[in-house]
Amino acid sequence: MSVQKISLLPEEVSRKIAAGEVIERPFSAVKELVENSLDAGATEIVVEIQDGGKKSIRVHDNGSGMSREDAALCLERHATSKISTASDLLRISTLGFRGEALASIAAVSHLVLKTFDGQGEIGTQVERKGGELISVQDIAFPRGTRVEVRDLFFNLPARRKFLRSDKAEAALILRWMTAMALAYPGVRFLVVHGQREVLNCPAVGSVAERLFQLFGKEALHRLVEVDFREGAHLIYGYASRPPSGRPDRAHQLFFVNGRLVKDRLLQAALQQAYRGYLEKDSYPEAYLFLSIPASDVDVNVHPAKAEVRFRDSQFVFYLLLRAVESSLLQQKGVKEIYPISRGPLAHPRVEESVSPGIYEEARERDGRETGELFSAREEGAPAGPRVLGQYLDSYIIAAAPEGLLIIDQHNAHERVLFERYRAVDAEKRWPERAPLIPVLFDLSPSQELSFEDNREFLESMGFRVEAMGGRSYALQSFPDIFEEEEAKETLLALLEAIEGEEALPKREKALATLACRTAVKAGQTLNREKMDYLVEELFRTSNPSLCPHGRPVLLRLDKSQIERGLKRTT
Ligand code: ADP
Ligand code: MG
């Protein structure tokens, strides 16, 4: 006989479980509340958070508001004004539709909702704590809705423990709010964290103006417009102007019918559109808005509604591919400068992008012919791995007594530089360089927040930055391992890499970013001298087989494997 016994969970337990699926962290609550404000047609949305949203979240909008009846009902599970039959699920045009967000938030916090629809006599205030109704009362309130969420997860201590630092939680919220601000340029967004206004963008008439507000004037220079229509399908937005892209995919945002989604298919289509246009190891930046008939997208596939499913995914793939391709083709001259047939694109400033130190040293070390150097090494002392040549302009093939090595040149150089920078950093002696004319640049809201939090840290690494008002900043000095333009790009990458990080991992991350930015790239031709130098330096590091990001640096093909393969074994 089975000893198992099934019992139904008490209502209050099942409610918390359900809530936990939708509301994972302060960001999820902000997301649901702001989506509600947008669904209610708001043109102004103010988000105020305390302690990264853990202590309180307040979202205030000037949307439609709710009647007394609706206000009392909206905190119940499965209470929604957005759909009423199952077939409505096939054509959803709002951001919300399940009618469970407010109930879920209320189940795990102390929630106060104030609203007025401009119709009746007076507004309504509803208060709930842990899902229990505390009060419903009359209040005077302007048309719109304000939801205040205090002490999120007060009754789910385990969940509370898993939250990240206040800064990290706030950064997550700000990043998403920035994305929404892009998608809804006609809405004014204000985000305040504690006393600090972290995002403030008045309503504007176009995505271009929003890009300008959010990322500064340079954004429009480095992007091209995408505007493509096919039947009822529309793709609009902005994407990288070749040849420069970004070092990772963090700047690719896809919106499907106003909803920010994560989608591999769209990423892949974008990547394909840029094949042959971008430098190696860089990814396009893109803010693309897809407008697709509601009946062709299923939005009900993910608990946080962060993914969608397309009815005809192949069609959507090619739609995006063609949309971006046709914009790129219109960019006169781009193709001629960077013809696809050339294969992996060489970095335009091969020599400069390499840390000057390391190669100057190499150059100085020997005025001899490389052949001489080579043979000298063979006769002479310690038999380290010996370079045989370069493969695909990306890998160094070397011979060691135990077998052959295939060394990833970028990862290897990263390892070498990382250790060198760590030594420099430990002694706090970053050699600085101050250009005559400071390098000017703009910061996005997230970068700005990271900058304010990390100002001293950055100075300790040799980056001195002055705020010029608005989003503009001037780089006064930087570590002299960089050229000016590089220094600026690295600073931006650093701001993102260290955002919300604690002290120690922060330093390691920053050093790894510097190493990555200054290391040789894949696709760069290296001469014998450089390869020799790099391999020699690599084997002096504490860990030649891993790069600072934890990726492998080399593959070994053992002598015994070679012999076995060639049936040389006796
Ligand atoms: P959903 O958005 O999936 O319908 P929610 O729990 O988020 O579910 O909200 C329940 C209902 O409450 C919504 O359908 C809407 O009618 C109403 N509502 C929520 N927030 C607002 C708001 N800011 N302004 C007007 N109505 C709102
Ligand atoms: Mg909702």
XYZ file of C-alpha atoms and ligand atoms in Angstrom:
598
model
C 0.000 0.000 0.000
C 1.236 3.473 -0.793
C 2.142 5.727 2.093
C 1.677 8.767 -0.085
C -1.300 10.875 0.700
C -2.404 13.781 -1.406
C -3.954 16.784 0.238
C -5.001 20.094 -1.239
C -2.783 22.973 -0.236
C -4.411 25.625 1.913
C -5.511 28.600 -0.158
C -2.912 30.942 1.342
C -0.071 28.556 0.407
C -1.192 27.958 -3.147
C -1.650 31.691 -3.578
C 1.964 32.339 -2.604
C 3.208 29.633 -4.935
C 1.282 31.042 -7.860
C 2.467 34.548 -7.041
C 6.079 33.403 -6.974
C 5.836 32.274 -10.570
C 4.832 35.682 -11.827
C 6.604 37.928 -9.333
C 10.184 36.875 -8.994
C 11.835 40.100 -7.900
C 11.100 43.848 -7.621
C 11.664 44.193 -11.343
C 8.777 41.803 -12.092
C 6.411 43.944 -10.031
C 7.547 47.126 -11.765
C 7.138 45.459 -15.121
C 3.584 44.335 -14.439
C 2.553 47.692 -13.002
C 4.030 49.708 -15.847
C 2.459 47.380 -18.397
C -0.872 48.023 -16.737
C -0.301 51.765 -16.977
C 0.504 51.482 -20.682
C -2.538 49.278 -21.235
C -4.600 51.960 -19.507
C -3.434 54.461 -22.130
C -1.249 56.539 -19.814
C 0.870 59.318 -21.314
C 2.792 59.873 -18.092
C 4.263 57.168 -15.891
C 6.243 57.844 -12.746
C 8.081 54.986 -11.053
C 9.577 55.541 -7.621
C 11.530 52.822 -5.876
C 13.236 52.576 -2.487
C 16.134 50.189 -1.802
C 16.098 48.677 -5.262
C 12.338 48.155 -4.962
C 12.654 45.886 -1.927
C 11.303 48.473 0.484
C 8.785 50.074 -1.806
C 7.694 50.499 -5.403
C 5.270 53.172 -6.508
C 3.883 53.412 -10.025
C 1.679 56.378 -10.808
C -0.046 56.926 -14.155
C -2.529 59.300 -15.773
C -4.315 56.494 -17.623
C -7.983 55.519 -17.678
C -8.247 54.796 -13.950
C -10.848 52.405 -12.530
C -14.348 52.593 -11.179
C -15.083 51.621 -7.568
C -16.340 48.247 -8.720
C -13.285 47.490 -10.857
C -10.896 48.738 -8.217
C -12.327 46.282 -5.733
C -12.158 43.449 -8.256
C -8.775 44.020 -9.899
C -6.813 42.486 -7.029
C -8.636 39.155 -7.355
C -6.944 36.387 -9.297
C -8.027 36.068 -12.911
C -9.728 39.433 -12.837
C -9.070 41.207 -16.114
C -10.792 43.656 -18.386
C -8.574 42.635 -21.293
C -9.970 39.292 -22.410
C -13.175 37.450 -21.675
C -13.205 34.285 -23.793
C -10.609 31.680 -24.698
C -10.653 32.806 -28.307
C -9.574 36.288 -27.177
C -6.236 34.658 -26.332
C -5.658 34.346 -30.067
C -5.669 38.086 -30.654
C -4.141 39.898 -27.746
C -3.330 43.522 -28.310
C -2.624 44.525 -24.715
C 0.493 43.855 -22.654
C -1.467 42.116 -19.883
C -4.177 39.514 -20.295
C -4.019 36.897 -17.538
C -5.511 38.998 -14.790
C -3.116 37.658 -12.197
C -0.374 40.260 -11.807
C -2.032 42.550 -9.288
C -3.367 39.614 -7.274
C 0.097 38.044 -7.249
C 1.800 41.231 -6.127
C -0.834 41.751 -3.430
C -0.306 38.179 -2.171
C 3.349 38.836 -1.378
C 3.372 42.468 -0.249
C 1.484 45.262 1.392
C -0.308 46.920 -1.520
C -2.198 50.189 -1.650
C -4.032 51.083 -4.852
C -5.539 54.493 -5.499
C -7.535 55.163 -8.612
C -10.144 57.342 -10.227
C -11.715 56.997 -13.655
C -13.011 60.558 -13.835
C -16.581 59.237 -14.018
C -18.110 58.847 -10.584
C -18.062 61.261 -7.716
C -14.783 60.323 -6.128
C -11.829 57.960 -6.299
C -11.198 54.679 -4.529
C -8.431 53.353 -2.327
C -7.992 49.615 -1.807
C -5.473 48.204 0.637
C -4.344 44.601 0.926
C -1.620 42.871 2.864
C -0.461 39.338 2.026
C -3.606 39.095 -0.076
C -5.967 39.871 2.842
C -8.263 42.816 2.282
C -7.578 45.590 4.765
C -9.859 48.346 3.511
C -11.744 49.910 0.610
C -12.458 53.592 0.975
C -13.261 56.851 -0.788
C -10.450 59.223 -1.597
C -10.042 62.332 -3.660
C -7.704 61.425 -6.500
C -6.995 62.772 -9.978
C -7.862 60.586 -12.971
C -5.386 57.732 -13.171
C -3.977 55.051 -10.928
C -1.255 54.815 -8.335
C -0.134 51.484 -6.959
C 2.210 51.321 -4.019
C 3.891 48.031 -3.165
C 5.595 47.942 0.218
C 7.839 45.237 1.667
C 7.773 42.889 -1.269
C 8.113 39.228 -0.176
C 7.667 40.145 3.512
C 5.886 36.806 3.846
C 8.307 34.863 1.603
C 11.621 35.230 3.443
C 13.302 32.601 1.267
C 12.584 34.637 -1.859
C 13.751 37.818 -0.182
C 17.070 36.219 0.590
C 17.674 35.479 -3.059
C 17.383 39.060 -4.170
C 20.550 40.799 -5.265
C 21.934 44.067 -3.900
C 19.748 47.183 -4.037
C 21.905 48.539 -6.823
C 21.673 45.390 -8.870
C 17.890 45.211 -8.503
C 17.590 48.901 -9.404
C 19.820 48.403 -12.441
C 17.550 45.649 -13.708
C 14.533 47.919 -13.374
C 16.254 50.849 -15.032
C 17.382 48.753 -17.964
C 13.859 47.607 -18.678
C 12.387 51.073 -18.160
C 14.884 52.408 -20.682
C 13.728 49.807 -23.185
C 10.088 50.699 -22.599
C 10.868 54.374 -22.966
C 12.238 53.561 -26.420
C 9.179 51.598 -27.408
C 6.737 54.280 -26.223
C 8.264 57.630 -27.182
C 4.900 59.368 -26.800
C 4.816 58.576 -23.093
C 6.668 60.588 -20.483
C 8.686 58.342 -18.161
C 10.221 59.336 -14.862
C 12.113 56.875 -12.682
C 13.354 57.820 -9.230
C 15.498 55.567 -7.048
C 15.629 56.849 -3.487
C 16.267 60.552 -3.950
C 17.917 60.132 -7.317
C 16.186 60.773 -10.622
C 17.634 58.018 -12.797
C 15.501 58.442 -15.907
C 13.498 61.406 -17.059
C 12.265 61.632 -20.589
C 9.438 63.910 -21.641
C 7.142 62.682 -24.397
C 8.534 63.096 -27.915
C 7.269 62.431 -31.402
C 9.592 59.699 -32.642
C 11.871 56.832 -31.734
C 14.793 58.868 -33.092
C 14.137 61.646 -30.616
C 13.891 59.082 -27.827
C 17.205 57.556 -28.839
C 18.692 61.006 -28.628
C 17.153 61.623 -25.181
C 18.310 58.278 -23.853
C 21.686 57.714 -25.436
C 22.805 61.127 -26.648
C 23.527 62.477 -30.100
C 26.146 59.889 -30.992
C 23.522 57.171 -30.986
C 21.986 58.463 -34.180
C 25.360 58.617 -35.887
C 26.204 55.032 -35.155
C 22.775 53.689 -36.170
C 20.773 53.431 -39.377
C 17.029 53.500 -39.647
C 15.135 50.340 -40.538
C 11.701 50.799 -42.029
C 10.167 47.864 -43.815
C 6.667 46.766 -44.580
C 5.257 43.624 -46.042
C 1.516 43.301 -46.072
C 0.289 43.704 -42.522
C 3.801 43.156 -41.153
C 5.931 46.093 -40.231
C 9.475 46.374 -38.942
C 10.737 49.695 -37.722
C 13.713 50.804 -35.691
C 17.440 51.399 -35.673
C 20.482 49.174 -36.030
C 24.270 49.507 -36.204
C 25.840 51.452 -39.002
C 28.670 49.221 -40.245
C 31.466 48.538 -39.640
C 31.373 49.130 -35.899
C 29.215 47.013 -33.647
C 29.268 46.210 -29.953
C 31.315 43.654 -28.053
C 28.238 41.691 -26.934
C 24.514 41.276 -27.512
C 23.476 43.462 -24.583
C 22.414 46.209 -26.984
C 19.968 44.220 -29.039
C 16.363 44.868 -28.141
C 13.470 43.319 -29.990
C 9.898 44.371 -29.422
C 6.973 42.432 -30.784
C 3.788 44.443 -30.750
C 5.168 46.740 -28.063
C 6.429 43.919 -25.897
C 10.142 43.461 -25.190
C 10.973 39.840 -25.982
C 13.977 37.567 -25.839
C 14.123 35.650 -29.050
C 16.896 33.526 -30.512
C 15.303 33.542 -33.932
C 15.291 37.318 -34.172
C 18.846 37.467 -32.864
C 19.942 34.971 -35.493
C 18.217 36.858 -38.302
C 19.913 40.071 -37.224
C 23.288 38.378 -37.022
C 22.825 36.972 -40.488
C 21.857 40.335 -41.931
C 25.154 41.757 -40.695
C 27.333 38.960 -42.002
C 30.324 40.505 -43.708
C 29.446 44.009 -42.520
C 30.918 44.029 -39.041
C 34.335 43.631 -37.572
C 34.996 40.212 -36.133
C 33.827 39.518 -32.578
C 31.369 42.370 -32.663
C 27.605 42.254 -32.627
C 25.124 44.665 -34.095
C 23.390 47.103 -31.811
C 19.674 47.104 -32.626
C 16.362 48.475 -31.420
C 13.742 46.884 -33.604
C 9.997 47.052 -33.344
C 7.998 44.345 -35.067
C 4.362 44.922 -35.672
C 2.723 41.609 -36.477
C -0.985 40.796 -36.674
C -2.028 39.619 -33.195
C -3.385 36.380 -34.606
C 0.096 35.452 -35.866
C 1.813 35.605 -32.474
C 1.155 33.576 -29.343
C 2.069 35.715 -26.345
C 0.776 33.235 -23.801
C 3.839 30.994 -23.643
C 5.980 32.375 -20.822
C 5.121 33.111 -17.145
C 6.648 36.602 -17.287
C 5.491 37.102 -20.906
C 9.138 37.590 -21.933
C 8.905 35.230 -24.896
C 6.472 34.818 -27.747
C 5.860 32.162 -30.353
C 5.351 33.044 -34.001
C 2.834 31.121 -36.036
C 5.236 31.140 -38.972
C 8.687 31.603 -37.523
C 10.483 31.120 -40.800
C 8.531 33.964 -42.323
C 9.417 36.248 -39.417
C 13.076 35.267 -39.680
C 13.250 36.284 -43.323
C 11.162 39.359 -42.720
C 13.674 40.690 -40.211
C 16.602 39.590 -42.340
C 15.266 41.403 -45.393
C 14.269 44.469 -43.413
C 17.754 44.950 -42.017
C 19.525 43.943 -45.213
C 17.654 46.456 -47.270
C 18.607 49.250 -44.866
C 22.234 48.215 -44.968
C 22.239 48.085 -48.748
C 21.008 51.644 -48.864
C 24.058 52.722 -46.890
C 26.102 53.730 -49.871
C 29.643 52.522 -49.962
C 29.461 50.219 -47.015
C 29.740 47.117 -49.150
C 32.688 48.460 -51.109
C 34.679 49.204 -48.036
C 33.977 45.898 -46.395
C 33.285 43.384 -49.119
C 31.840 40.118 -47.878
C 34.253 38.158 -50.032
C 37.118 39.298 -47.871
C 35.905 36.926 -45.207
C 36.619 37.740 -41.597
C 37.174 41.438 -41.456
C 40.481 42.660 -40.268
C 40.388 45.286 -37.605
C 41.096 48.588 -39.351
C 43.747 49.520 -36.849
C 45.532 46.264 -36.386
C 48.666 47.559 -34.750
C 47.006 50.158 -32.625
C 44.408 47.895 -31.141
C 47.166 45.851 -29.605
C 48.493 46.990 -26.301
C 51.490 49.024 -27.407
C 53.543 47.857 -24.451
C 53.572 44.228 -25.225
C 54.622 44.560 -28.843
C 57.004 47.391 -28.431
C 58.754 45.199 -25.972
C 58.776 42.454 -28.516
C 60.177 44.745 -31.154
C 62.852 46.110 -28.906
C 63.884 42.738 -27.645
C 65.482 41.684 -30.859
C 66.670 43.486 -33.904
C 67.532 40.095 -35.320
C 65.933 38.353 -38.235
C 63.125 36.129 -37.125
C 64.821 33.090 -38.621
C 67.820 33.699 -36.495
C 65.700 34.068 -33.446
C 64.061 30.837 -34.269
C 67.123 28.727 -34.693
C 68.782 30.334 -31.734
C 65.864 29.200 -29.663
C 65.994 25.681 -30.995
C 69.588 25.101 -30.046
C 69.439 27.161 -26.966
C 67.997 26.562 -23.574
C 64.510 25.920 -22.275
C 62.330 24.137 -24.768
C 58.998 25.948 -24.346
C 56.336 25.452 -27.014
C 57.671 26.464 -30.418
C 55.435 28.370 -32.799
C 54.799 26.659 -36.124
C 52.414 29.142 -37.630
C 48.995 30.756 -37.610
C 45.748 29.121 -38.690
C 42.735 31.124 -39.941
C 44.386 34.284 -38.623
C 42.996 33.290 -35.258
C 44.912 30.358 -33.829
C 48.581 29.851 -33.195
C 49.829 26.337 -33.793
C 52.791 25.430 -31.599
C 54.837 22.330 -30.941
C 55.810 21.170 -27.482
C 57.619 17.945 -26.567
C 54.315 16.430 -25.372
C 52.443 17.231 -28.538
C 50.855 20.013 -30.590
C 49.039 23.042 -29.198
C 46.283 25.032 -30.851
C 46.212 28.369 -29.072
C 43.374 30.867 -29.353
C 45.290 34.107 -29.905
C 42.663 36.406 -28.413
C 42.095 34.358 -25.286
C 45.828 33.852 -24.839
C 46.546 37.550 -25.084
C 43.695 38.258 -22.698
C 45.274 35.982 -20.116
C 48.664 37.639 -20.527
C 47.288 41.170 -20.291
C 44.952 40.320 -17.441
C 47.867 39.269 -15.262
C 49.914 42.244 -16.299
C 47.060 44.642 -15.518
C 46.429 42.938 -12.219
C 50.025 43.589 -11.230
C 49.748 47.224 -12.304
C 46.478 47.599 -10.446
C 47.843 46.024 -7.269
C 50.495 48.702 -7.131
C 47.980 51.421 -7.973
C 50.183 52.857 -10.650
C 48.068 53.079 -13.782
C 50.089 55.212 -16.143
C 47.659 57.918 -17.216
C 47.395 59.874 -20.352
C 45.555 63.177 -20.633
C 44.653 64.218 -24.156
C 44.850 67.927 -24.959
C 41.206 67.983 -25.843
C 39.082 65.780 -23.583
C 37.130 63.021 -25.286
C 33.422 63.815 -25.204
C 30.696 61.209 -25.003
C 27.143 60.581 -23.819
C 25.960 58.053 -21.262
C 22.697 56.125 -21.303
C 20.625 56.179 -18.093
C 21.999 52.802 -16.926
C 25.534 53.812 -17.725
C 25.002 57.065 -15.874
C 23.832 55.249 -12.776
C 26.797 52.907 -12.928
C 29.086 55.900 -13.401
C 27.778 57.714 -10.354
C 28.187 54.588 -8.260
C 31.648 53.842 -9.554
C 33.289 57.178 -9.996
C 36.040 56.604 -7.453
C 36.582 53.086 -8.594
C 37.119 54.273 -12.148
C 39.525 56.945 -10.978
C 41.496 54.300 -9.160
C 41.899 52.632 -12.544
C 43.046 55.781 -14.280
C 39.757 56.945 -15.856
C 39.000 60.532 -14.913
C 35.631 61.728 -16.089
C 33.904 65.046 -15.697
C 30.147 65.561 -15.963
C 29.324 68.265 -18.501
C 25.626 68.536 -17.792
C 22.794 66.490 -19.251
C 24.017 63.193 -20.607
C 27.371 64.631 -21.705
C 30.656 63.695 -20.135
C 34.294 64.408 -20.839
C 37.056 61.883 -20.435
C 39.954 63.927 -19.025
C 42.466 61.141 -18.694
C 42.735 57.387 -19.085
C 45.264 54.560 -18.773
C 47.894 55.036 -21.429
C 47.405 51.544 -22.822
C 44.634 53.044 -24.948
C 44.104 55.317 -27.897
C 41.451 57.972 -27.281
C 38.574 56.356 -29.089
C 39.423 52.994 -27.557
C 39.579 54.486 -24.093
C 36.069 55.817 -24.472
C 34.680 52.525 -25.769
C 36.414 50.668 -22.975
C 35.021 53.009 -20.372
C 31.496 52.357 -21.654
C 32.121 48.609 -21.623
C 33.512 48.905 -18.104
C 30.448 50.754 -16.842
C 28.286 47.897 -18.003
C 30.605 45.146 -16.819
C 30.809 46.442 -13.254
C 27.230 47.631 -12.867
C 25.838 46.431 -9.544
C 28.950 44.390 -8.718
C 30.472 44.185 -5.256
C 34.023 45.344 -4.569
C 36.199 42.329 -5.279
C 34.473 40.681 -8.244
C 34.165 44.207 -9.589
C 37.929 44.687 -9.794
C 38.441 41.309 -11.442
C 35.681 42.012 -13.947
C 37.097 45.406 -14.737
C 40.563 43.997 -15.314
C 39.149 41.266 -17.531
C 37.298 43.917 -19.552
C 40.473 45.950 -20.010
C 42.330 42.822 -21.067
C 39.621 41.848 -23.522
C 39.532 45.326 -25.021
C 43.263 45.514 -25.591
C 43.964 41.939 -26.645
C 44.564 40.994 -30.286
C 41.380 39.946 -31.999
C 40.559 36.811 -33.879
C 41.081 37.431 -37.594
C 44.229 39.456 -37.134
C 47.328 38.327 -38.958
C 50.286 38.024 -36.605
C 53.879 37.801 -37.648
C 56.253 35.222 -36.250
C 57.784 37.629 -33.782
C 54.474 38.487 -32.231
C 53.373 34.896 -32.046
C 56.615 33.855 -30.372
C 56.327 36.609 -27.883
C 52.712 35.855 -27.097
C 53.292 32.135 -26.585
C 56.276 32.747 -24.405
C 54.365 35.216 -22.252
C 51.372 32.924 -22.064
C 53.410 30.171 -20.494
C 54.705 32.572 -17.879
C 51.195 33.272 -16.585
C 49.666 31.476 -13.636
C 47.134 29.686 -15.804
C 47.913 29.384 -19.508
C 44.915 27.219 -20.237
C 42.076 29.557 -19.152
C 41.296 33.126 -20.150
C 40.118 35.539 -17.424
C 36.496 34.924 -18.449
C 37.000 31.206 -17.890
C 37.114 30.183 -21.549
C 39.754 27.710 -22.728
C 42.901 29.170 -24.246
C 44.336 26.114 -25.898
C 43.722 22.620 -27.202
C 46.340 19.923 -26.906
C 46.895 17.157 -29.385
C 49.112 14.700 -27.509
C 52.035 13.012 -29.138
C 50.508 9.643 -28.266
C 47.242 10.638 -29.958
C 49.114 11.638 -33.096
C 51.090 8.410 -33.118
C 48.060 6.280 -32.512
C 46.135 8.069 -35.224
C 48.912 7.517 -37.718
C 49.452 3.917 -36.560
C 53.011 4.673 -35.524
C 52.772 2.897 -32.222
C 54.823 -0.208 -31.856
P -4.126 42.016 -16.593
O -3.238 43.161 -16.860
O -3.554 40.730 -17.085
O -5.534 42.216 -17.019
P -3.697 42.687 -13.829
O -3.783 41.892 -12.565
O -2.384 43.267 -14.147
O -4.182 41.784 -15.000
O -4.762 43.850 -13.772
C -6.137 43.515 -13.588
C -7.039 44.559 -14.183
O -6.960 45.732 -13.399
C -6.698 44.979 -15.578
O -7.299 44.131 -16.537
C -7.263 46.396 -15.646
O -8.634 46.368 -15.959
C -7.143 46.881 -14.215
N -5.952 47.737 -14.024
C -4.765 47.351 -13.496
N -3.894 48.362 -13.466
C -4.525 49.434 -13.994
C -4.149 50.792 -14.260
N -2.918 51.233 -13.961
N -5.063 51.595 -14.814
C -6.309 51.143 -15.125
N -6.719 49.894 -14.911
C -5.844 49.033 -14.357
Mg -1.395 43.433 -16.051
